[in-house]
Amino acid sequence: MKNIVFGLLFAMLWSSAAVATKMGILSVHPFILANVRLIIAGIFILLISLLFQPQHRIKPSWKELRQLSFFGLFNSTIYLGAFVMAIKFVSPGIGSLATATNPIFITMLSALLLQRKPQVKEVGSLILGLSGILVASFPQLTLEPTVWKGLLILIGGIITVSAATVYYVRTEWKLNSFVINGWQVLLGGIFLLPFTAFFASFSSANFDLRFLLSVAWLIFPVSIAALWLWFYLIDQDPISASLWMFLCPVFGYIYAYLFSGESISAYSIIGTVIVIVGLYVGKKQAPVSSN
């Protein structure tokens, strides 16, 4: 029951990131939003661990720092940088739907790392997932060709974060998962700073109430609460944890409809169903992928 509650809460919080990001980038450059989110969230997570979990070691060894840096680079810097840039071109609903395909890519990457040929169901799961995204995006693709750019950036980011998840599961960690999350988020923000300084325009940034509400939501409910829940679920069972992504497209479209005025078309429904079927097909490979 505890895992069910945590899984539902994770899906509800994680799927809200696309809408919050869409609102935030109306005020500032995407990289500024991502950088503020990562650095503040990382500091808060480590402070919470220091104050309320004194039994857990916070200071990493040099070896752990290298592992955390690699993890943070892929899980936070590259993925979140790609996500915030992609949301400039795609709707929040599509962003949530595409993110939900993460377990499919995890399964494929796990197969490659095990140096075995992907099974038919694994390939079918990937094809269904990508097809569902394209179907749901079809109305936007016909009206705005730049959506292609957003989709390619988004899928690239999803592949990166999937690789980071596989790396996390296959690495023997000595640190507590909450501390790992704090360090990887903070280091991810630090690695993003040069790109923010080079590409972002601070003169046109508007640090208004919309930005503050957006970044606050992305920091506390998403980066802190949702990621803590995600790491907890991964520690229990990586494959079962990934199945909670089934609900992210549903919650994502509900949030997009309520807060961004995004219409839920027949294409959205059909595309979501195709992605969920793809996730279900990928679920069949759980015993193989968990090795």
PDB file of C-alpha atoms in Angstrom:
ATOM      1  CA  MET A   1       0.000   0.000   0.000  1.00  0.00           C
ATOM      2  CA  LYS A   2       2.858   2.375   0.811  1.00  0.00           C
ATOM      3  CA  ASN A   3       4.416   1.776  -2.614  1.00  0.00           C
ATOM      4  CA  ILE A   4       1.055   2.350  -4.323  1.00  0.00           C
ATOM      5  CA  VAL A   5       0.541   5.671  -2.544  1.00  0.00           C
ATOM      6  CA  PHE A   6       4.111   6.754  -3.296  1.00  0.00           C
ATOM      7  CA  GLY A   7       3.759   5.671  -6.927  1.00  0.00           C
ATOM      8  CA  LEU A   8       0.544   7.631  -7.436  1.00  0.00           C
ATOM      9  CA  LEU A   9       2.013  10.693  -5.763  1.00  0.00           C
ATOM     10  CA  PHE A  10       5.138  10.429  -7.919  1.00  0.00           C
ATOM     11  CA  ALA A  11       3.091  10.274 -11.135  1.00  0.00           C
ATOM     12  CA  MET A  12       0.959  13.253 -10.088  1.00  0.00           C
ATOM     13  CA  LEU A  13       3.951  15.413  -9.178  1.00  0.00           C
ATOM     14  CA  TRP A  14       6.332  14.353 -11.961  1.00  0.00           C
ATOM     15  CA  SER A  15       3.778  14.937 -14.724  1.00  0.00           C
ATOM     16  CA  SER A  16       3.210  18.513 -13.523  1.00  0.00           C
ATOM     17  CA  ALA A  17       6.752  19.553 -14.501  1.00  0.00           C
ATOM     18  CA  ALA A  18       5.877  20.218 -18.161  1.00  0.00           C
ATOM     19  CA  VAL A  19       3.131  22.742 -17.350  1.00  0.00           C
ATOM     20  CA  ALA A  20       5.255  24.473 -14.697  1.00  0.00           C
ATOM     21  CA  THR A  21       8.175  24.660 -17.138  1.00  0.00           C
ATOM     22  CA  LYS A  22       5.975  26.059 -19.908  1.00  0.00           C
ATOM     23  CA  MET A  23       4.849  28.833 -17.558  1.00  0.00           C
ATOM     24  CA  GLY A  24       8.367  29.576 -16.335  1.00  0.00           C
ATOM     25  CA  ILE A  25       9.963  29.970 -19.759  1.00  0.00           C
ATOM     26  CA  LEU A  26       7.433  32.679 -20.579  1.00  0.00           C
ATOM     27  CA  SER A  27       9.385  34.846 -18.123  1.00  0.00           C
ATOM     28  CA  VAL A  28      13.014  33.726 -18.496  1.00  0.00           C
ATOM     29  CA  HIS A  29      15.277  31.759 -20.826  1.00  0.00           C
ATOM     30  CA  PRO A  30      14.863  27.986 -20.382  1.00  0.00           C
ATOM     31  CA  PHE A  31      18.447  27.568 -19.164  1.00  0.00           C
ATOM     32  CA  ILE A  32      17.954  30.207 -16.452  1.00  0.00           C
ATOM     33  CA  LEU A  33      14.875  28.385 -15.221  1.00  0.00           C
ATOM     34  CA  ALA A  34      16.708  25.043 -15.228  1.00  0.00           C
ATOM     35  CA  ASN A  35      19.775  26.462 -13.489  1.00  0.00           C
ATOM     36  CA  VAL A  36      17.855  28.161 -10.684  1.00  0.00           C
ATOM     37  CA  ARG A  37      15.803  25.009 -10.181  1.00  0.00           C
ATOM     38  CA  LEU A  38      18.774  22.644 -10.048  1.00  0.00           C
ATOM     39  CA  ILE A  39      21.104  24.623  -7.814  1.00  0.00           C
ATOM     40  CA  ILE A  40      18.488  25.673  -5.246  1.00  0.00           C
ATOM     41  CA  ALA A  41      16.933  22.197  -5.186  1.00  0.00           C
ATOM     42  CA  GLY A  42      20.332  20.539  -4.728  1.00  0.00           C
ATOM     43  CA  ILE A  43      21.245  22.840  -1.831  1.00  0.00           C
ATOM     44  CA  PHE A  44      17.870  22.289  -0.148  1.00  0.00           C
ATOM     45  CA  ILE A  45      18.080  18.492  -0.488  1.00  0.00           C
ATOM     46  CA  LEU A  46      21.548  18.366   1.063  1.00  0.00           C
ATOM     47  CA  LEU A  47      20.489  20.726   3.878  1.00  0.00           C
ATOM     48  CA  ILE A  48      17.423  18.590   4.607  1.00  0.00           C
ATOM     49  CA  SER A  49      19.607  15.500   4.743  1.00  0.00           C
ATOM     50  CA  LEU A  50      22.132  17.239   7.002  1.00  0.00           C
ATOM     51  CA  LEU A  51      19.456  18.444   9.446  1.00  0.00           C
ATOM     52  CA  PHE A  52      17.029  15.529   9.472  1.00  0.00           C
ATOM     53  CA  GLN A  53      19.171  12.541   8.461  1.00  0.00           C
ATOM     54  CA  PRO A  54      22.403  13.037  10.432  1.00  0.00           C
ATOM     55  CA  GLN A  55      22.982   9.267  10.451  1.00  0.00           C
ATOM     56  CA  HIS A  56      23.686   9.353   6.724  1.00  0.00           C
ATOM     57  CA  ARG A  57      27.055  10.452   5.355  1.00  0.00           C
ATOM     58  CA  ILE A  58      26.830  13.522   3.106  1.00  0.00           C
ATOM     59  CA  LYS A  59      30.430  14.141   2.051  1.00  0.00           C
ATOM     60  CA  PRO A  60      31.304  11.946  -0.957  1.00  0.00           C
ATOM     61  CA  SER A  61      34.688  10.370  -1.543  1.00  0.00           C
ATOM     62  CA  TRP A  62      36.620  11.281  -4.687  1.00  0.00           C
ATOM     63  CA  LYS A  63      35.404   8.107  -6.362  1.00  0.00           C
ATOM     64  CA  GLU A  64      31.807   8.872  -5.378  1.00  0.00           C
ATOM     65  CA  LEU A  65      32.205  12.456  -6.560  1.00  0.00           C
ATOM     66  CA  ARG A  66      33.215  11.174 -10.013  1.00  0.00           C
ATOM     67  CA  GLN A  67      30.199   8.840 -10.047  1.00  0.00           C
ATOM     68  CA  LEU A  68      27.891  11.639  -8.905  1.00  0.00           C
ATOM     69  CA  SER A  69      29.324  14.004 -11.523  1.00  0.00           C
ATOM     70  CA  PHE A  70      28.690  11.521 -14.328  1.00  0.00           C
ATOM     71  CA  PHE A  71      25.196  10.803 -13.018  1.00  0.00           C
ATOM     72  CA  GLY A  72      24.379  14.501 -12.564  1.00  0.00           C
ATOM     73  CA  LEU A  73      25.688  15.399 -16.017  1.00  0.00           C
ATOM     74  CA  PHE A  74      23.349  12.932 -17.722  1.00  0.00           C
ATOM     75  CA  ASN A  75      20.402  12.939 -15.308  1.00  0.00           C
ATOM     76  CA  SER A  76      20.199  16.693 -14.697  1.00  0.00           C
ATOM     77  CA  THR A  77      22.407  18.838 -16.945  1.00  0.00           C
ATOM     78  CA  ILE A  78      21.752  17.221 -20.318  1.00  0.00           C
ATOM     79  CA  TYR A  79      18.268  15.882 -19.671  1.00  0.00           C
ATOM     80  CA  LEU A  80      16.800  18.936 -17.968  1.00  0.00           C
ATOM     81  CA  GLY A  81      18.553  21.285 -20.393  1.00  0.00           C
ATOM     82  CA  ALA A  82      17.021  19.347 -23.281  1.00  0.00           C
ATOM     83  CA  PHE A  83      13.609  19.200 -21.599  1.00  0.00           C
ATOM     84  CA  VAL A  84      13.306  22.944 -20.970  1.00  0.00           C
ATOM     85  CA  MET A  85      14.480  23.727 -24.491  1.00  0.00           C
ATOM     86  CA  ALA A  86      12.044  21.222 -26.016  1.00  0.00           C
ATOM     87  CA  ILE A  87       9.083  22.675 -24.110  1.00  0.00           C
ATOM     88  CA  LYS A  88       9.610  25.891 -26.103  1.00  0.00           C
ATOM     89  CA  PHE A  89       8.420  24.007 -29.187  1.00  0.00           C
ATOM     90  CA  VAL A  90       6.015  21.330 -27.905  1.00  0.00           C
ATOM     91  CA  SER A  91       2.937  21.493 -25.696  1.00  0.00           C
ATOM     92  CA  PRO A  92       3.037  20.426 -22.021  1.00  0.00           C
ATOM     93  CA  GLY A  93       0.821  17.435 -22.817  1.00  0.00           C
ATOM     94  CA  ILE A  94       3.257  16.163 -25.443  1.00  0.00           C
ATOM     95  CA  GLY A  95       6.138  16.803 -23.049  1.00  0.00           C
ATOM     96  CA  SER A  96       4.535  14.632 -20.360  1.00  0.00           C
ATOM     97  CA  LEU A  97       3.616  11.950 -22.885  1.00  0.00           C
ATOM     98  CA  ALA A  98       7.142  11.749 -24.295  1.00  0.00           C
ATOM     99  CA  THR A  99       8.673  11.623 -20.805  1.00  0.00           C
ATOM    100  CA  ALA A 100       6.475   8.629 -20.000  1.00  0.00           C
ATOM    101  CA  THR A 101       8.364   6.560 -22.594  1.00  0.00           C
ATOM    102  CA  ASN A 102      11.408   6.574 -20.302  1.00  0.00           C
ATOM    103  CA  PRO A 103      10.890   2.904 -19.220  1.00  0.00           C
ATOM    104  CA  ILE A 104      10.929   1.791 -22.860  1.00  0.00           C
ATOM    105  CA  PHE A 105      14.346   3.334 -23.431  1.00  0.00           C
ATOM    106  CA  ILE A 106      15.560   1.940 -20.093  1.00  0.00           C
ATOM    107  CA  THR A 107      14.622  -1.558 -21.278  1.00  0.00           C
ATOM    108  CA  MET A 108      16.409  -1.097 -24.618  1.00  0.00           C
ATOM    109  CA  LEU A 109      19.546   0.344 -23.039  1.00  0.00           C
ATOM    110  CA  SER A 110      19.602  -2.452 -20.458  1.00  0.00           C
ATOM    111  CA  ALA A 111      19.530  -4.977 -23.299  1.00  0.00           C
ATOM    112  CA  LEU A 112      22.441  -3.249 -25.046  1.00  0.00           C
ATOM    113  CA  LEU A 113      24.487  -3.116 -21.835  1.00  0.00           C
ATOM    114  CA  LEU A 114      23.872  -6.831 -21.358  1.00  0.00           C
ATOM    115  CA  GLN A 115      25.237  -7.244 -24.907  1.00  0.00           C
ATOM    116  CA  ARG A 116      22.269  -9.165 -26.181  1.00  0.00           C
ATOM    117  CA  LYS A 117      20.059  -8.638 -29.183  1.00  0.00           C
ATOM    118  CA  PRO A 118      16.844  -6.763 -28.233  1.00  0.00           C
ATOM    119  CA  GLN A 119      13.816  -9.027 -28.328  1.00  0.00           C
ATOM    120  CA  VAL A 120      10.899  -8.505 -30.682  1.00  0.00           C
ATOM    121  CA  LYS A 121       8.649  -7.244 -27.886  1.00  0.00           C
ATOM    122  CA  GLU A 122      11.290  -4.731 -26.812  1.00  0.00           C
ATOM    123  CA  VAL A 123      11.599  -3.342 -30.335  1.00  0.00           C
ATOM    124  CA  GLY A 124       7.796  -3.337 -30.665  1.00  0.00           C
ATOM    125  CA  SER A 125       7.499  -1.441 -27.392  1.00  0.00           C
ATOM    126  CA  LEU A 126       9.908   1.221 -28.661  1.00  0.00           C
ATOM    127  CA  ILE A 127       8.096   1.542 -32.004  1.00  0.00           C
ATOM    128  CA  LEU A 128       4.720   1.857 -30.277  1.00  0.00           C
ATOM    129  CA  GLY A 129       6.032   4.483 -27.866  1.00  0.00           C
ATOM    130  CA  LEU A 130       7.517   6.655 -30.593  1.00  0.00           C
ATOM    131  CA  SER A 131       4.444   6.146 -32.807  1.00  0.00           C
ATOM    132  CA  GLY A 132       2.156   7.262 -29.989  1.00  0.00           C
ATOM    133  CA  ILE A 133       4.150  10.459 -29.532  1.00  0.00           C
ATOM    134  CA  LEU A 134       3.961  11.204 -33.259  1.00  0.00           C
ATOM    135  CA  VAL A 135       0.199  10.543 -33.381  1.00  0.00           C
ATOM    136  CA  ALA A 136      -0.466  12.810 -30.402  1.00  0.00           C
ATOM    137  CA  SER A 137       1.799  15.486 -31.934  1.00  0.00           C
ATOM    138  CA  PHE A 138       0.271  15.282 -35.426  1.00  0.00           C
ATOM    139  CA  PRO A 139      -1.995  18.383 -35.175  1.00  0.00           C
ATOM    140  CA  GLN A 140       0.931  20.478 -33.915  1.00  0.00           C
ATOM    141  CA  LEU A 141       3.330  19.084 -36.509  1.00  0.00           C
ATOM    142  CA  THR A 142       1.025  20.108 -39.352  1.00  0.00           C
ATOM    143  CA  LEU A 143       0.601  23.640 -37.966  1.00  0.00           C
ATOM    144  CA  GLU A 144       4.097  24.262 -36.592  1.00  0.00           C
ATOM    145  CA  PRO A 145       7.015  22.470 -38.284  1.00  0.00           C
ATOM    146  CA  THR A 146       9.336  23.587 -35.446  1.00  0.00           C
ATOM    147  CA  VAL A 147       7.626  20.991 -33.248  1.00  0.00           C
ATOM    148  CA  TRP A 148       9.917  18.453 -34.953  1.00  0.00           C
ATOM    149  CA  LYS A 149      12.872  20.228 -33.400  1.00  0.00           C
ATOM    150  CA  GLY A 150      11.269  20.049 -29.968  1.00  0.00           C
ATOM    151  CA  LEU A 151      10.462  16.344 -30.333  1.00  0.00           C
ATOM    152  CA  LEU A 152      14.011  15.453 -31.396  1.00  0.00           C
ATOM    153  CA  ILE A 153      15.503  17.427 -28.490  1.00  0.00           C
ATOM    154  CA  LEU A 154      13.018  15.840 -26.083  1.00  0.00           C
ATOM    155  CA  ILE A 155      13.673  12.272 -27.255  1.00  0.00           C
ATOM    156  CA  GLY A 156      17.417  12.889 -27.049  1.00  0.00           C
ATOM    157  CA  GLY A 157      16.964  14.035 -23.459  1.00  0.00           C
ATOM    158  CA  ILE A 158      14.842  10.988 -22.617  1.00  0.00           C
ATOM    159  CA  ILE A 159      17.524   8.653 -23.989  1.00  0.00           C
ATOM    160  CA  THR A 160      20.070  10.470 -21.827  1.00  0.00           C
ATOM    161  CA  VAL A 161      18.036  10.248 -18.603  1.00  0.00           C
ATOM    162  CA  SER A 162      17.266   6.594 -19.347  1.00  0.00           C
ATOM    163  CA  ALA A 163      20.996   5.914 -19.609  1.00  0.00           C
ATOM    164  CA  ALA A 164      21.458   7.741 -16.303  1.00  0.00           C
ATOM    165  CA  THR A 165      18.815   5.536 -14.661  1.00  0.00           C
ATOM    166  CA  VAL A 166      20.517   2.372 -15.908  1.00  0.00           C
ATOM    167  CA  TYR A 167      23.845   3.726 -14.612  1.00  0.00           C
ATOM    168  CA  TYR A 168      22.296   4.472 -11.220  1.00  0.00           C
ATOM    169  CA  VAL A 169      20.849   0.964 -10.901  1.00  0.00           C
ATOM    170  CA  ARG A 170      24.076  -0.750 -11.998  1.00  0.00           C
ATOM    171  CA  THR A 171      26.353   1.334  -9.722  1.00  0.00           C
ATOM    172  CA  GLU A 172      27.099   0.214  -6.184  1.00  0.00           C
ATOM    173  CA  TRP A 173      26.378   3.289  -4.091  1.00  0.00           C
ATOM    174  CA  LYS A 174      27.558   3.835  -0.527  1.00  0.00           C
ATOM    175  CA  LEU A 175      25.596   7.059  -0.064  1.00  0.00           C
ATOM    176  CA  ASN A 176      21.920   7.357   0.845  1.00  0.00           C
ATOM    177  CA  SER A 177      19.621   7.816  -2.183  1.00  0.00           C
ATOM    178  CA  PHE A 178      18.404  11.196  -0.892  1.00  0.00           C
ATOM    179  CA  VAL A 179      21.996  12.426  -0.615  1.00  0.00           C
ATOM    180  CA  ILE A 180      22.772  11.041  -4.081  1.00  0.00           C
ATOM    181  CA  ASN A 181      19.822  12.990  -5.460  1.00  0.00           C
ATOM    182  CA  GLY A 182      20.986  16.199  -3.776  1.00  0.00           C
ATOM    183  CA  TRP A 183      24.505  15.957  -5.131  1.00  0.00           C
ATOM    184  CA  GLN A 184      23.523  14.960  -8.664  1.00  0.00           C
ATOM    185  CA  VAL A 185      21.003  17.823  -8.892  1.00  0.00           C
ATOM    186  CA  LEU A 186      23.497  20.371  -7.520  1.00  0.00           C
ATOM    187  CA  LEU A 187      26.337  19.163  -9.748  1.00  0.00           C
ATOM    188  CA  GLY A 188      23.965  19.097 -12.719  1.00  0.00           C
ATOM    189  CA  GLY A 189      23.168  22.765 -12.086  1.00  0.00           C
ATOM    190  CA  ILE A 190      26.855  23.661 -11.794  1.00  0.00           C
ATOM    191  CA  PHE A 191      27.658  21.914 -15.091  1.00  0.00           C
ATOM    192  CA  LEU A 192      24.814  23.837 -16.765  1.00  0.00           C
ATOM    193  CA  LEU A 193      26.111  27.264 -15.663  1.00  0.00           C
ATOM    194  CA  PRO A 194      28.538  27.831 -18.604  1.00  0.00           C
ATOM    195  CA  PHE A 195      25.769  27.088 -21.125  1.00  0.00           C
ATOM    196  CA  THR A 196      23.379  29.424 -19.315  1.00  0.00           C
ATOM    197  CA  ALA A 197      25.975  32.202 -19.267  1.00  0.00           C
ATOM    198  CA  PHE A 198      26.660  31.774 -22.992  1.00  0.00           C
ATOM    199  CA  PHE A 199      23.164  31.223 -24.409  1.00  0.00           C
ATOM    200  CA  ALA A 200      20.736  32.928 -22.000  1.00  0.00           C
ATOM    201  CA  SER A 201      19.771  36.600 -22.178  1.00  0.00           C
ATOM    202  CA  PHE A 202      19.590  38.035 -18.671  1.00  0.00           C
ATOM    203  CA  SER A 203      18.582  41.494 -19.882  1.00  0.00           C
ATOM    204  CA  SER A 204      15.258  40.195 -21.173  1.00  0.00           C
ATOM    205  CA  ALA A 205      14.620  37.944 -18.163  1.00  0.00           C
ATOM    206  CA  ASN A 206      11.565  38.857 -16.121  1.00  0.00           C
ATOM    207  CA  PHE A 207      11.775  37.524 -12.573  1.00  0.00           C
ATOM    208  CA  ASP A 208       8.094  38.079 -11.902  1.00  0.00           C
ATOM    209  CA  LEU A 209       5.529  36.227  -9.803  1.00  0.00           C
ATOM    210  CA  ARG A 210       4.920  33.727 -12.605  1.00  0.00           C
ATOM    211  CA  PHE A 211       8.617  32.830 -12.627  1.00  0.00           C
ATOM    212  CA  LEU A 212       8.754  32.557  -8.832  1.00  0.00           C
ATOM    213  CA  LEU A 213       5.700  30.292  -8.650  1.00  0.00           C
ATOM    214  CA  SER A 214       6.980  28.152 -11.511  1.00  0.00           C
ATOM    215  CA  VAL A 215      10.469  27.681 -10.110  1.00  0.00           C
ATOM    216  CA  ALA A 216       9.137  27.080  -6.588  1.00  0.00           C
ATOM    217  CA  TRP A 217       6.892  24.289  -7.873  1.00  0.00           C
ATOM    218  CA  LEU A 218       9.712  22.776  -9.929  1.00  0.00           C
ATOM    219  CA  ILE A 219      12.075  22.867  -6.936  1.00  0.00           C
ATOM    220  CA  PHE A 220       9.942  21.539  -4.090  1.00  0.00           C
ATOM    221  CA  PRO A 221       7.157  19.242  -5.384  1.00  0.00           C
ATOM    222  CA  VAL A 222       9.082  18.083  -8.492  1.00  0.00           C
ATOM    223  CA  SER A 223      12.856  18.150  -7.925  1.00  0.00           C
ATOM    224  CA  ILE A 224      12.711  17.328  -4.217  1.00  0.00           C
ATOM    225  CA  ALA A 225       9.509  15.399  -3.504  1.00  0.00           C
ATOM    226  CA  ALA A 226       8.990  13.602  -6.837  1.00  0.00           C
ATOM    227  CA  LEU A 227      12.655  12.661  -7.266  1.00  0.00           C
ATOM    228  CA  TRP A 228      12.832  11.374  -3.695  1.00  0.00           C
ATOM    229  CA  LEU A 229       9.794   9.213  -4.421  1.00  0.00           C
ATOM    230  CA  TRP A 230      11.369   8.056  -7.706  1.00  0.00           C
ATOM    231  CA  PHE A 231      14.632   6.989  -6.057  1.00  0.00           C
ATOM    232  CA  TYR A 232      12.705   5.278  -3.274  1.00  0.00           C
ATOM    233  CA  LEU A 233      10.647   3.308  -5.818  1.00  0.00           C
ATOM    234  CA  ILE A 234      13.779   2.455  -7.845  1.00  0.00           C
ATOM    235  CA  ASP A 235      15.474   1.132  -4.709  1.00  0.00           C
ATOM    236  CA  GLN A 236      12.464  -1.133  -4.089  1.00  0.00           C
ATOM    237  CA  ASP A 237      12.204  -2.446  -7.670  1.00  0.00           C
ATOM    238  CA  PRO A 238      13.494  -0.547 -10.757  1.00  0.00           C
ATOM    239  CA  ILE A 239      11.074  -2.181 -13.192  1.00  0.00           C
ATOM    240  CA  SER A 240       7.984  -1.803 -11.004  1.00  0.00           C
ATOM    241  CA  ALA A 241       8.962   1.817 -10.379  1.00  0.00           C
ATOM    242  CA  SER A 242       9.089   2.564 -14.094  1.00  0.00           C
ATOM    243  CA  LEU A 243       5.514   1.301 -14.508  1.00  0.00           C
ATOM    244  CA  TRP A 244       4.177   4.339 -12.658  1.00  0.00           C
ATOM    245  CA  MET A 245       5.100   6.244 -15.825  1.00  0.00           C
ATOM    246  CA  PHE A 246       1.867   4.733 -17.230  1.00  0.00           C
ATOM    247  CA  LEU A 247      -0.075   7.421 -15.359  1.00  0.00           C
ATOM    248  CA  CYS A 248       2.131  10.386 -16.267  1.00  0.00           C
ATOM    249  CA  PRO A 249       0.527  11.000 -19.711  1.00  0.00           C
ATOM    250  CA  VAL A 250      -2.944  10.967 -18.144  1.00  0.00           C
ATOM    251  CA  PHE A 251      -2.053  13.446 -15.412  1.00  0.00           C
ATOM    252  CA  GLY A 252       0.021  15.477 -17.886  1.00  0.00           C
ATOM    253  CA  TYR A 253      -2.903  16.066 -20.229  1.00  0.00           C
ATOM    254  CA  ILE A 254      -5.221  16.877 -17.322  1.00  0.00           C
ATOM    255  CA  TYR A 255      -2.777  19.530 -16.066  1.00  0.00           C
ATOM    256  CA  ALA A 256      -2.228  20.890 -19.581  1.00  0.00           C
ATOM    257  CA  TYR A 257      -6.001  21.182 -20.055  1.00  0.00           C
ATOM    258  CA  LEU A 258      -6.605  22.828 -16.674  1.00  0.00           C
ATOM    259  CA  PHE A 259      -3.648  25.217 -16.519  1.00  0.00           C
ATOM    260  CA  SER A 260      -2.481  25.787 -20.118  1.00  0.00           C
ATOM    261  CA  GLY A 261      -5.766  25.576 -21.983  1.00  0.00           C
ATOM    262  CA  GLU A 262      -4.431  22.717 -24.133  1.00  0.00           C
ATOM    263  CA  SER A 263      -7.222  20.884 -25.881  1.00  0.00           C
ATOM    264  CA  ILE A 264      -7.459  17.112 -25.545  1.00  0.00           C
ATOM    265  CA  SER A 265      -8.094  15.961 -29.102  1.00  0.00           C
ATOM    266  CA  ALA A 266      -8.769  12.514 -30.516  1.00  0.00           C
ATOM    267  CA  TYR A 267      -5.122  12.450 -31.604  1.00  0.00           C
ATOM    268  CA  SER A 268      -4.062  13.071 -27.975  1.00  0.00           C
ATOM    269  CA  ILE A 269      -6.220  10.214 -26.699  1.00  0.00           C
ATOM    270  CA  ILE A 270      -5.164   7.765 -29.427  1.00  0.00           C
ATOM    271  CA  GLY A 271      -1.488   8.671 -29.031  1.00  0.00           C
ATOM    272  CA  THR A 272      -1.674   8.243 -25.258  1.00  0.00           C
ATOM    273  CA  VAL A 273      -3.333   4.838 -25.615  1.00  0.00           C
ATOM    274  CA  ILE A 274      -0.602   3.728 -28.064  1.00  0.00           C
ATOM    275  CA  VAL A 275       2.135   4.848 -25.641  1.00  0.00           C
ATOM    276  CA  ILE A 276       0.468   3.028 -22.739  1.00  0.00           C
ATOM    277  CA  VAL A 277       0.195  -0.131 -24.862  1.00  0.00           C
ATOM    278  CA  GLY A 278       3.888   0.242 -25.673  1.00  0.00           C
ATOM    279  CA  LEU A 279       4.674   0.564 -21.976  1.00  0.00           C
ATOM    280  CA  TYR A 280       2.623  -2.545 -21.266  1.00  0.00           C
ATOM    281  CA  VAL A 281       4.468  -4.493 -23.957  1.00  0.00           C
ATOM    282  CA  GLY A 282       7.762  -3.329 -22.429  1.00  0.00           C
ATOM    283  CA  LYS A 283       6.533  -4.480 -19.018  1.00  0.00           C
ATOM    284  CA  LYS A 284       6.596  -8.032 -20.318  1.00  0.00           C
ATOM    285  CA  GLN A 285      10.387  -7.783 -20.458  1.00  0.00           C
ATOM    286  CA  ALA A 286      10.738  -7.001 -16.738  1.00  0.00           C
ATOM    287  CA  PRO A 287      12.507 -10.256 -15.758  1.00  0.00           C
ATOM    288  CA  VAL A 288      15.160  -9.727 -18.457  1.00  0.00           C
ATOM    289  CA  SER A 289      15.680  -6.010 -17.890  1.00  0.00           C
ATOM    290  CA  SER A 290      16.121  -6.322 -14.129  1.00  0.00           C
ATOM    291  CA  ASN A 291      19.216  -8.535 -14.405  1.00  0.00           C
TER     292      ASN A 291
END
